[in-house]
Short mmCIF file of C-alpha atoms in Angstrom, two decimals:
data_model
loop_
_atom_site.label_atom_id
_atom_site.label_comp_id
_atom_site.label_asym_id
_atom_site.label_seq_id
_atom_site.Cartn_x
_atom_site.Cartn_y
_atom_site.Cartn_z
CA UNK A 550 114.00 103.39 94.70
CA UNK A 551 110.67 104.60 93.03
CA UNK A 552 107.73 103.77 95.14
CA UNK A 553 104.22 103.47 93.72
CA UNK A 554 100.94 104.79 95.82
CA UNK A 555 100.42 101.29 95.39
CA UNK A 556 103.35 100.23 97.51
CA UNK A 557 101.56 102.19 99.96
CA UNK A 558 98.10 101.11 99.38
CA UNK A 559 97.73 97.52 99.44
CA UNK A 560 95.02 95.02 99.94
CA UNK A 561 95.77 92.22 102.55
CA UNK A 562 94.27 91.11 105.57
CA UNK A 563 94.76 91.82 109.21
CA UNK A 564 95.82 91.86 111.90
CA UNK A 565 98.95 93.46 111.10
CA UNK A 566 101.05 94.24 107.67
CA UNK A 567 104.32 93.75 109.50
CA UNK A 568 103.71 90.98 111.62
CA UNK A 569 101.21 89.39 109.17
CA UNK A 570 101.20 90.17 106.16
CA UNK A 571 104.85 90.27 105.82
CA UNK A 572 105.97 87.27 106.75
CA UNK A 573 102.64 85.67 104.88
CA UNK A 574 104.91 86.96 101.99
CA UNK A 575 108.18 85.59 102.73
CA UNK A 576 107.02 82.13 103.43
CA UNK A 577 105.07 82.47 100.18
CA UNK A 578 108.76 83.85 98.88
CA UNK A 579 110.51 80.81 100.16
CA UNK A 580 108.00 78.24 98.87
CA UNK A 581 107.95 79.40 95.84
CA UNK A 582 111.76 79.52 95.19
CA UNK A 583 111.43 75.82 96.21
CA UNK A 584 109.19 75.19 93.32
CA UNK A 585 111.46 77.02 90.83
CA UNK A 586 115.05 75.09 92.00
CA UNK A 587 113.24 71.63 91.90
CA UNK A 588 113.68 71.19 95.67
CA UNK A 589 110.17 71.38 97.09
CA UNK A 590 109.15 67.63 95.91
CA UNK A 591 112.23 66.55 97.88
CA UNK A 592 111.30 68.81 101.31
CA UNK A 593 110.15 66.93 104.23
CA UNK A 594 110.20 69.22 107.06
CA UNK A 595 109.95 73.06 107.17
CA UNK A 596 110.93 74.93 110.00
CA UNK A 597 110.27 78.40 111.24
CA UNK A 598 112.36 81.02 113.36
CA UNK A 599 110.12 84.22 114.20
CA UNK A 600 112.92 86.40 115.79
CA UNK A 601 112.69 89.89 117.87
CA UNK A 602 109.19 91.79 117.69
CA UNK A 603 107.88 89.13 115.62
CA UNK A 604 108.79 85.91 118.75
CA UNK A 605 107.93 88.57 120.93
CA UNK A 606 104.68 89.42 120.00
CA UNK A 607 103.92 86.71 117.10
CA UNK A 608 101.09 84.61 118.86
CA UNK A 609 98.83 88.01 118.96
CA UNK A 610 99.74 89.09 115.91
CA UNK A 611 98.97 86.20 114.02
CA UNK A 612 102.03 85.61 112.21
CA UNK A 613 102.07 81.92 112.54
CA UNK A 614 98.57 82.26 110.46
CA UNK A 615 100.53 84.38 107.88
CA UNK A 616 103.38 82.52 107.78
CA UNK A 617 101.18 78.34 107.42
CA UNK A 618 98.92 80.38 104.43
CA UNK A 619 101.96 81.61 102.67
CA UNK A 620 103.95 78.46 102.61
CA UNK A 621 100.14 77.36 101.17
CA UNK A 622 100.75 79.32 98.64
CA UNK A 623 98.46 82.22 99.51
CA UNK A 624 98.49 85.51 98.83
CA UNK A 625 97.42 88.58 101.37
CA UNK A 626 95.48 90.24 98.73
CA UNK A 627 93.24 86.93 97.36
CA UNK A 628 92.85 84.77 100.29
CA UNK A 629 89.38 84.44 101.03
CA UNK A 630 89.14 85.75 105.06
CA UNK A 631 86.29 83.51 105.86
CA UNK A 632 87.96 80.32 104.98
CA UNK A 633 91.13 80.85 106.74
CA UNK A 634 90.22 78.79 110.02
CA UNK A 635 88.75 76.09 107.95
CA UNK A 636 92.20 76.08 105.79
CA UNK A 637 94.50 76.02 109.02
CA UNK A 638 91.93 73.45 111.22
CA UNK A 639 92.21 71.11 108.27
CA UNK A 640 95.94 71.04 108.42
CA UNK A 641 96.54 71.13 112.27
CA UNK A 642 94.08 67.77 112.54
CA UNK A 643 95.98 66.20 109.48
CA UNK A 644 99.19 67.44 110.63
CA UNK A 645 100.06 68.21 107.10
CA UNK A 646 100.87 71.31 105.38
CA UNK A 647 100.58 71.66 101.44
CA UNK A 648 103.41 73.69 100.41
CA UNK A 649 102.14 75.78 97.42
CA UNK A 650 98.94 74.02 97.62
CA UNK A 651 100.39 70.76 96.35
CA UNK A 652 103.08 69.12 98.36
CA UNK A 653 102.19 67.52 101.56
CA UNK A 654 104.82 67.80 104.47
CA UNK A 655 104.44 67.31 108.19
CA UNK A 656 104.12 69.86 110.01
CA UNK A 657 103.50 70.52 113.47
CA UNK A 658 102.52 73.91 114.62
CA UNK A 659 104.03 73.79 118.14
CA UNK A 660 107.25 72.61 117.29
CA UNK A 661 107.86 73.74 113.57
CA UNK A 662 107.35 77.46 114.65
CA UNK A 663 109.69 79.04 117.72
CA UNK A 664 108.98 82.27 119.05
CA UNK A 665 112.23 83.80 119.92
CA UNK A 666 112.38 87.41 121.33
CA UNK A 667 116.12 88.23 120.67
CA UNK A 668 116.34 89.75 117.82
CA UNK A 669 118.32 89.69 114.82
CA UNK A 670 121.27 92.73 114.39
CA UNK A 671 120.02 94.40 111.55
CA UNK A 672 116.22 94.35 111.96
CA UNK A 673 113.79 93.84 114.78
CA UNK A 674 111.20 92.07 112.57
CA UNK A 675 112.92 89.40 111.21
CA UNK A 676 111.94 85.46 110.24
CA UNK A 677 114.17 82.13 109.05
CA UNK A 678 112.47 79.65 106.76
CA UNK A 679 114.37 76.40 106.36
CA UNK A 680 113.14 73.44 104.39
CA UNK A 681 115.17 69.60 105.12
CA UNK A 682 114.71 66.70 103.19
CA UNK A 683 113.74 63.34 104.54
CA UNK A 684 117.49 62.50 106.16
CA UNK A 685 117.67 65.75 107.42
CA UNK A 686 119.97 67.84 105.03
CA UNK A 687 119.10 70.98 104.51
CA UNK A 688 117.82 72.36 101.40
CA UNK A 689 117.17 75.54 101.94
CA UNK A 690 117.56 78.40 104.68
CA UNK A 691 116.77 81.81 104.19
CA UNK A 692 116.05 85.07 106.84
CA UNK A 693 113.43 87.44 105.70
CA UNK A 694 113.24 90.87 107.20
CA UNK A 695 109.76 92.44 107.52
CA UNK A 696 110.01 96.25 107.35
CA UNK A 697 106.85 97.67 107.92
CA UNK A 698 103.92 97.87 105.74
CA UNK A 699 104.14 94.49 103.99
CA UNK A 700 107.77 95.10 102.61
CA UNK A 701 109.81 92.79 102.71
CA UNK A 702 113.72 92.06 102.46
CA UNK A 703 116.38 89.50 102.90
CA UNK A 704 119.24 92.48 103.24
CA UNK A 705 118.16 95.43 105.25
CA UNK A 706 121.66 97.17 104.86
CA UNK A 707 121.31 96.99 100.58
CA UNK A 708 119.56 99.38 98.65
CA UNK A 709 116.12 98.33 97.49
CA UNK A 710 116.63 97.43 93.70
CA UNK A 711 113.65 98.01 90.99
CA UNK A 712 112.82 97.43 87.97
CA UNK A 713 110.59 100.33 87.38
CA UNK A 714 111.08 103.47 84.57
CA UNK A 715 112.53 106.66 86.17
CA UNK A 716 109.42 108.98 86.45
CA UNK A 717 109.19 111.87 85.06
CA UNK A 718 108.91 114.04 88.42
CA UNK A 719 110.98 111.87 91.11
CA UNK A 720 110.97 113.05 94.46
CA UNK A 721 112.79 112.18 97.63
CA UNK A 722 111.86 114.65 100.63
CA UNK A 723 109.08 117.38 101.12
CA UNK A 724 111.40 120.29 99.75
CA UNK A 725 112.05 118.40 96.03
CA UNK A 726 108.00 117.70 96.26
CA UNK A 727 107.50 120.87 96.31
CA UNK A 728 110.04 122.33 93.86
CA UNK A 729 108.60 119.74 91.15
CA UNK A 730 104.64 121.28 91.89
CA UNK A 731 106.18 124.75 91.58
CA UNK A 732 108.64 123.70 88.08
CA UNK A 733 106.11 122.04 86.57
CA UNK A 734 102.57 123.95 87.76
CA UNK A 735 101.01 120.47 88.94
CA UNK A 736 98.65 119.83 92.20
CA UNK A 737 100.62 117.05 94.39
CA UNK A 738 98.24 114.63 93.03
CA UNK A 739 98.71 115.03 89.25
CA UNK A 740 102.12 115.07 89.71
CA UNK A 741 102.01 111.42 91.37
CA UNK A 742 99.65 110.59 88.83
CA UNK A 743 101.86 111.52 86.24
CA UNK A 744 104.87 109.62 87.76
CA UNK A 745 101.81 106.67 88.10
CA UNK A 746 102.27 106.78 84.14
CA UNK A 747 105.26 105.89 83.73
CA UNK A 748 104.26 102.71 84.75
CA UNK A 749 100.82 102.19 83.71
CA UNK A 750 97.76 103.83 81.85
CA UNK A 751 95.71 106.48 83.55
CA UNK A 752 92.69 104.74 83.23
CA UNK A 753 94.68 101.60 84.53
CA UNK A 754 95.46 103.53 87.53
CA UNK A 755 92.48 105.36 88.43
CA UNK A 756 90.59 102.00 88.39
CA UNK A 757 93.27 100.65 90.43
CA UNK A 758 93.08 103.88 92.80
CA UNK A 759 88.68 103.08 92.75
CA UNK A 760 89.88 99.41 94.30
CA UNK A 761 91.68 100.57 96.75
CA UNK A 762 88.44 103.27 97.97
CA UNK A 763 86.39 100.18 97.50
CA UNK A 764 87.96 97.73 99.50
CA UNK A 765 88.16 100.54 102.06
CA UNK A 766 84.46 101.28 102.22
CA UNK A 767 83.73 98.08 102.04
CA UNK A 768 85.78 97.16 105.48
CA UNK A 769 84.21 100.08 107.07
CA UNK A 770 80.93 98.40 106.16
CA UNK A 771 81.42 94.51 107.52
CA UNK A 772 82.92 96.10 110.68
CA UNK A 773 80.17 98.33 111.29
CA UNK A 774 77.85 95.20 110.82
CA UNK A 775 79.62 92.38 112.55
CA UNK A 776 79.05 91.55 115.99
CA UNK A 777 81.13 88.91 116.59
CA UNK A 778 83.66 89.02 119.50
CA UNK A 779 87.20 89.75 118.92
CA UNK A 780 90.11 87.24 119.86
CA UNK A 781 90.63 88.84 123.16
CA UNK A 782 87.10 88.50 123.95
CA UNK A 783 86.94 92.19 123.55
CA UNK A 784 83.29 93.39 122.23
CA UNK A 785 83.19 95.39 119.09
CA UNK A 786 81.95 99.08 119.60
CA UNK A 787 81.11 100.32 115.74
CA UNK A 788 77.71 98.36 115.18
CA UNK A 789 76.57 100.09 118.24
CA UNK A 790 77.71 102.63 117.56
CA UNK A 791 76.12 102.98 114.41
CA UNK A 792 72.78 102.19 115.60
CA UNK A 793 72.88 105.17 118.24
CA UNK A 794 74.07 107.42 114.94
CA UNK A 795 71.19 106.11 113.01
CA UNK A 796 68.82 106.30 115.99
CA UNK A 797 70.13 109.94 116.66
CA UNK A 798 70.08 111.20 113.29
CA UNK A 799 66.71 113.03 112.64
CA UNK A 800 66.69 114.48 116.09
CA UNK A 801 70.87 115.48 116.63
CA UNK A 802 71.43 118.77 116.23
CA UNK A 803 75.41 118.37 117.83
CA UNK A 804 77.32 120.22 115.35
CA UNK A 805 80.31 117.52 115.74
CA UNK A 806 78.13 114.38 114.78
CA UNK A 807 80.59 114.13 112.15
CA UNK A 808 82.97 112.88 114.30
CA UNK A 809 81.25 110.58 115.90
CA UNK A 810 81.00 109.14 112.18
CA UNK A 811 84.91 109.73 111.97
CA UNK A 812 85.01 107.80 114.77
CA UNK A 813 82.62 104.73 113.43
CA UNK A 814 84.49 104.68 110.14
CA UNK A 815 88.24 104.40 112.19
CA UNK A 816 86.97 101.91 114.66
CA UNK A 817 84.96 99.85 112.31
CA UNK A 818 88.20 99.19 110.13
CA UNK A 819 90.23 98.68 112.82
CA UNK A 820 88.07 96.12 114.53
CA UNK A 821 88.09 94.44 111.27
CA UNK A 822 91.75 94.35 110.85
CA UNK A 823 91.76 93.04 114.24
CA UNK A 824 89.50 90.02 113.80
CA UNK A 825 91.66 89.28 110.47
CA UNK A 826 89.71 90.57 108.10
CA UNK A 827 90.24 92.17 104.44
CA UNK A 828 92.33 95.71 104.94
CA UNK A 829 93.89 97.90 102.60
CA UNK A 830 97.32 98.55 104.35
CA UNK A 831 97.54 102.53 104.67
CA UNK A 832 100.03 102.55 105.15
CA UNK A 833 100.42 99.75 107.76
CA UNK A 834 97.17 97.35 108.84
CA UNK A 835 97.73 98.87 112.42
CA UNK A 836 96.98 102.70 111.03
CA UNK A 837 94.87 101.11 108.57
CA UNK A 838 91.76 102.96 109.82
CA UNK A 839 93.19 106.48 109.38
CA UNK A 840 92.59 107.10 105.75
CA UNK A 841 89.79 105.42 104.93
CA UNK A 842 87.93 107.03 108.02
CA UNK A 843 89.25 110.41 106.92
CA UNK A 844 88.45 109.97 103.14
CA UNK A 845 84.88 108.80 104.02
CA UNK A 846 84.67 112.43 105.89
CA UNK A 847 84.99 113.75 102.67
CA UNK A 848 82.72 111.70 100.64
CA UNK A 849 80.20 112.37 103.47
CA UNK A 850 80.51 115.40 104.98
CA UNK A 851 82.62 117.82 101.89
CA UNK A 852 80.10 119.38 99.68
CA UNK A 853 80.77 118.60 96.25
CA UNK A 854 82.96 115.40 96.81
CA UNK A 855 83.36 113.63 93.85
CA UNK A 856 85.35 110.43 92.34
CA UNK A 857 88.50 112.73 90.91
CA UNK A 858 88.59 114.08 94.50
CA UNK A 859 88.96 110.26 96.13
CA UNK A 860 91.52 109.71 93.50
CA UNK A 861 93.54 112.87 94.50
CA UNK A 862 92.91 112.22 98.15
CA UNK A 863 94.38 108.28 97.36
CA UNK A 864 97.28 110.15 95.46
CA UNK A 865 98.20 112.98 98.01
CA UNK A 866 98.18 110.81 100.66
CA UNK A 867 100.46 108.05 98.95
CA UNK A 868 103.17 111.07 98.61
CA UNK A 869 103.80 111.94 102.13
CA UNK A 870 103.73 108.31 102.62
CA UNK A 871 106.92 107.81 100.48
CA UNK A 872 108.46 110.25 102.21
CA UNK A 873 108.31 108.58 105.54
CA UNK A 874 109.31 105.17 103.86
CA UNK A 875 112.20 106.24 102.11
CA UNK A 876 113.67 108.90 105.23
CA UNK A 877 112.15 107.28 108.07
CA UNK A 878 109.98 104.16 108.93
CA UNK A 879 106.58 102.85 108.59
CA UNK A 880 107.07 99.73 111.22
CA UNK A 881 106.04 99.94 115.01
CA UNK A 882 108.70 97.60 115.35
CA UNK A 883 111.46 100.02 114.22
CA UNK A 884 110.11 103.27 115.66
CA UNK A 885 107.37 102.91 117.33
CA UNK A 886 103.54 103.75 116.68
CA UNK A 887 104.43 106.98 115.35
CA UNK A 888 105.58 104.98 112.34
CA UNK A 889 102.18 103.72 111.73
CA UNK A 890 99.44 105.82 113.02
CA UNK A 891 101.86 109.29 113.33
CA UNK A 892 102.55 108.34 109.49
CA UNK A 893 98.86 107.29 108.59
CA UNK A 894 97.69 110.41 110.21
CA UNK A 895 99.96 112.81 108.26
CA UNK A 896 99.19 111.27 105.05
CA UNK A 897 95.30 111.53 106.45
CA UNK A 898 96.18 115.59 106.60
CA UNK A 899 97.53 116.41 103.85
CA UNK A 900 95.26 114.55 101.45
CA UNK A 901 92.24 115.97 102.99
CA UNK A 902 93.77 119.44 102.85
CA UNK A 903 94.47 118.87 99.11
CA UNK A 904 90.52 117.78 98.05
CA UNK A 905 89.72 120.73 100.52
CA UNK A 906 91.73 123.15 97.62
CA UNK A 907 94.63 123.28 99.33
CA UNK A 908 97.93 124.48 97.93
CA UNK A 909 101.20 122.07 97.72
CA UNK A 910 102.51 124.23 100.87
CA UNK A 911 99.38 124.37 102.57
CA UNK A 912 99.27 120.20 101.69
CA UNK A 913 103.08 119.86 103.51
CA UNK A 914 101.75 122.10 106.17
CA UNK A 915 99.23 119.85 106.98
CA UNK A 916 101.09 116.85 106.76
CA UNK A 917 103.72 118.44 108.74
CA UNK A 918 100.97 119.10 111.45
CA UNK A 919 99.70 115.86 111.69
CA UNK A 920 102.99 114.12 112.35
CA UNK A 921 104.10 116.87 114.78
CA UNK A 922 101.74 116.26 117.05
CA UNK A 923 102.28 112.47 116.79
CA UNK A 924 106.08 112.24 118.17
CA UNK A 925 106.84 109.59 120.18
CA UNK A 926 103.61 107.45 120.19
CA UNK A 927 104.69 104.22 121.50
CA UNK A 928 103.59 100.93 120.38
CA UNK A 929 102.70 98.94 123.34
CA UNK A 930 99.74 96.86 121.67
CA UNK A 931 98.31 94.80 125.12
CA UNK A 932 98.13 91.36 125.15
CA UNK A 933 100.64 91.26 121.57
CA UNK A 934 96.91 92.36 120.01
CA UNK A 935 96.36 94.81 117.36
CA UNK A 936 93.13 95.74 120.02
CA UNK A 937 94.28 98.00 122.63
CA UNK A 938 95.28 101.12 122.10
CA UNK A 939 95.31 100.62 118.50
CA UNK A 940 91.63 100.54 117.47
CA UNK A 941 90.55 104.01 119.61
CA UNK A 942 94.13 105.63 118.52
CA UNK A 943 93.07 105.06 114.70
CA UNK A 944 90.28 107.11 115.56
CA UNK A 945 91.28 109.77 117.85
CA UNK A 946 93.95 110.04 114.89
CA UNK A 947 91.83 110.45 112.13
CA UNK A 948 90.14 113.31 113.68
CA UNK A 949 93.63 114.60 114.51
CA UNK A 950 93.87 114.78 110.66
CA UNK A 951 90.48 116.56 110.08
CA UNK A 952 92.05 119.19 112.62
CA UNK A 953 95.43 119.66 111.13
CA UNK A 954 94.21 119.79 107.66
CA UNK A 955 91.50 122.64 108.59
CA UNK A 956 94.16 123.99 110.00
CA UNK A 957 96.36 124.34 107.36
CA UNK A 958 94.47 125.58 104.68
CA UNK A 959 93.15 128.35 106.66
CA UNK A 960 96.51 129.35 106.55
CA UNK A 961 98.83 130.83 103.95
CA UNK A 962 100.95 127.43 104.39
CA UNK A 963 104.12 129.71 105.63
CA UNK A 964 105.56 127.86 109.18
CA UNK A 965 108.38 126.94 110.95
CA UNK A 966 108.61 123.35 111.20
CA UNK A 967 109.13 121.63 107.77
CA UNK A 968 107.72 118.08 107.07
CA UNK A 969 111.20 117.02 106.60
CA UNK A 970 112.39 118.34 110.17
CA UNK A 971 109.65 116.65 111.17
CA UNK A 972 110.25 113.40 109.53
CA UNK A 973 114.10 113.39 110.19
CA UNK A 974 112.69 114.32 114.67
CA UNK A 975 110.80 111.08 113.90
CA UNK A 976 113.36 108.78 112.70
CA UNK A 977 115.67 110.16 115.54
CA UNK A 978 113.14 109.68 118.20
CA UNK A 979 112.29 106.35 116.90
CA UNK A 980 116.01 105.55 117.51
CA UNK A 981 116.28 106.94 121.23
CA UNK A 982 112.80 105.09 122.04
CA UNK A 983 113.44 102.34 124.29
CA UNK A 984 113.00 98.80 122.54
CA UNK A 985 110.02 97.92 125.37
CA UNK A 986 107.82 100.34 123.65
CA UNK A 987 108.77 99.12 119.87
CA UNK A 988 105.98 96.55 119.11
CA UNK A 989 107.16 94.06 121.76
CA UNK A 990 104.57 94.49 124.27
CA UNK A 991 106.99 94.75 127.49
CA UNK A 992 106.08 98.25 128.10
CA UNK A 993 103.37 100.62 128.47
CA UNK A 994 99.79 99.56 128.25
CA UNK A 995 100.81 95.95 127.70
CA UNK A 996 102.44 95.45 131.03
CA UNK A 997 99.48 97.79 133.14
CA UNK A 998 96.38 95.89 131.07
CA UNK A 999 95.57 92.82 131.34
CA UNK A 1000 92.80 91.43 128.89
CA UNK A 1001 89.98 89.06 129.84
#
């Protein structure tokens, strides 16, 4: 399978890519392959099985919301976030549902979605769409598998088929990354961008790379302004926050202010995811404060930065994020939060490390370092929220990442621990973790927090 940086980078909404986003996609999926076998004029009921993490910790993680907007007909990266509640209150007091925006169905929310905690054999995020006609025949059935990051699947246990070009440097681990920088003399990043090609103009994908910064910055800048309660009830911390940086700034002389702005950038996104806002997944919408915080670090605080450098930064970081996707695991559900924020952090490293004129093995160093120091983060989100610990661990993460990349190139990128011992200790731990701290909140935090 050839991944893109834009399988990585993705623009959706929050709270979660997994428990959101993906299934937003497979009902979306199923409706339209309705449309295309002449069957959804004839459905009159839909129902909706949300098995394993996703019954377990569905209600929280909004993936009824995903699921009613994608049997809409909506997409994660064009719905408009502020008109979602006005979308879904429509059809819960019509109790109607417009599959693909056209056909009306009943539909009630209570019954027509069950939450059911045992999961499926061959994935613990996993969902089963079936559409009936008006005598109650079925039409259609089909179980979706959400893998992490927005993927999704109907057969875990098959390759992932593509239609893409081989590129010209393909890569499958941190060693063959490597060996193609030192064969063909390119940085990490111009050697995804020249696998980018293969698919698409440069110019086509350094705009598309310029989107993806921009829809970053511009989450860090509606959660550093809104004020609005989360779901929990929990109050947000960045606009404060920001006001006692912007109060503090002509007087501070604390050489680690930057962090505090690391901190405002991580939190801010992450608060935003959590309220269901627009998120670039990177890679997950649970880690997706990581990179953006850590790339705003080096707009802000690198002398120098500059627009190629946010494209390498987007490009280096989308690398180690295939690696973890195609030897590992992205999803909470599957491994744990070292999956999502251990992942988003290492990608964090090493791009930072490569805009900071890093070598390729000072680059895998610091990816290396940032996932080391990551094993065995549980997911244990309180309440089934993408709140607590998520939205201070995307922080405390990001500057994690500052740390391991400074680290790394002030070294001559020799060590002991490879990123692909480290990536093959976190797909083993993942699998030892006990399933109570996999994304279903019966562990951890989530049974020694309650939330108000």
């Amino acid at each position: 399978m050839y991944l893109s940086t834009f399988d990585l980078f993705k623009i959706g909404i929050g709270p979660s890519s997994s428990h959101t986003v993906g299934p937003m996609l497979a009902a979306l999926t199923f409706a339209r392959a309705l449309g295309e076998r002449g069957t959804l004029s004839l459905t009159h009921r839909i129902q909706v099985d949300l098995h394993g993490s996703l019954g377990a910790t569905g209600r929280g993680h909004a993936t009824d919301r995903g699921v009613m907007l994608g049997l809409m007909g909506e997409q994660p990266d064009t719905v408009d976030p502020d008109f979602i509640e006005e979308q879904l209150e429509m059809m819960r007091r019509h109790g109607t549902i417009a599959l693909m925006g056209s056909h009306g169905v009943a539909f009630n929310v209570a019954e027509d979605i069950r939450y059911l905690p045992a999961p499926l054999p061959d994935h613990p995020n996993a969902l089963t769409l079936s559409a009936f006609d008006a005598t109650g025949v079925s039409l259609s059935t089909q179980t979706y598998y959400s893998v992490g990051g927005g993927f999704i699947t109907t057969d875990v246990t098959a390759a992932p088929v593509t239609d893409r070009a081989a590129p010209p440097y393909p890569f499958d681990s941190g060693a063959s990354l490597l060996a193609q920088c030192h064969q063909s003399g390119l940085s990490i990043a111009e050697l995804v961008l020249a696998n980018e090609m293969a698919w698409a103009d440069a110019e086509s994908v350094r705009s598309r790379l310029l989107q993806i910064w921009k829809a970053m910055a511009d989450c860090v800048l509606r959660g550093s302004m809104n004020n609005a309660p989360l779901s929990s009830g929990l109050r947000r911390r960045a606009p404060d926050l920001l006001r006692r940086l912007q109060a503090d700034a002509a007087k501070s002389d604390d050489f680690l202010t930057s962090m505090d702005w690391v901190n405002l950038f991580a939190m801010a996104v992450n608060e935003e995811n959590a309220a269901g806002g627009r998120v670039v997944t990177a890679p997950t919408n649970g880690a997706a404060g990581i990179v953006p915080a850590v790339l705003h670090y080096y707009v802000d605080f690198v002398p120098g930065a500059h627009e190629d450098g946010i494209c390498d930064f987007l490009l280096t970081a989308a690398a180690i994020g295939m690696l973890y996707k195609l030897n590992a695991s992205i999803s909470g559900a599957e491994v744990g939060c070292q999956g999502e924020v251990g992942v988003a952090c290492s990608m964090a490293a090493a791009a930072l490390a490569a805009v900071l004129g890093g070598t390729p093995e000072q680059v895998e160093h610091a990816a290396e370092i940032g996932m080391e120091h990551n094993l065995g983060l549980t997911c244990d989100p309180v309440g089934g929220l993408v709140q607590i610990p998520c939205i201070e661990r995307n922080a405390i993460a990001s500057v994690k990442a500052i740390n391991a990349a400074r680290m790394a190139v002030r070294s001559d990128g020799g060590h002991k621990v490879s990123l692909d011992a480290v990536i093959r200790t976190m797909r083993a731990t993942g699998a030892d973790m006990a399933a109570k701290y996999k994304e279903t909140s019966l562990g951890g935090l989530a049974v020694n927090v309650v939330l108000c």
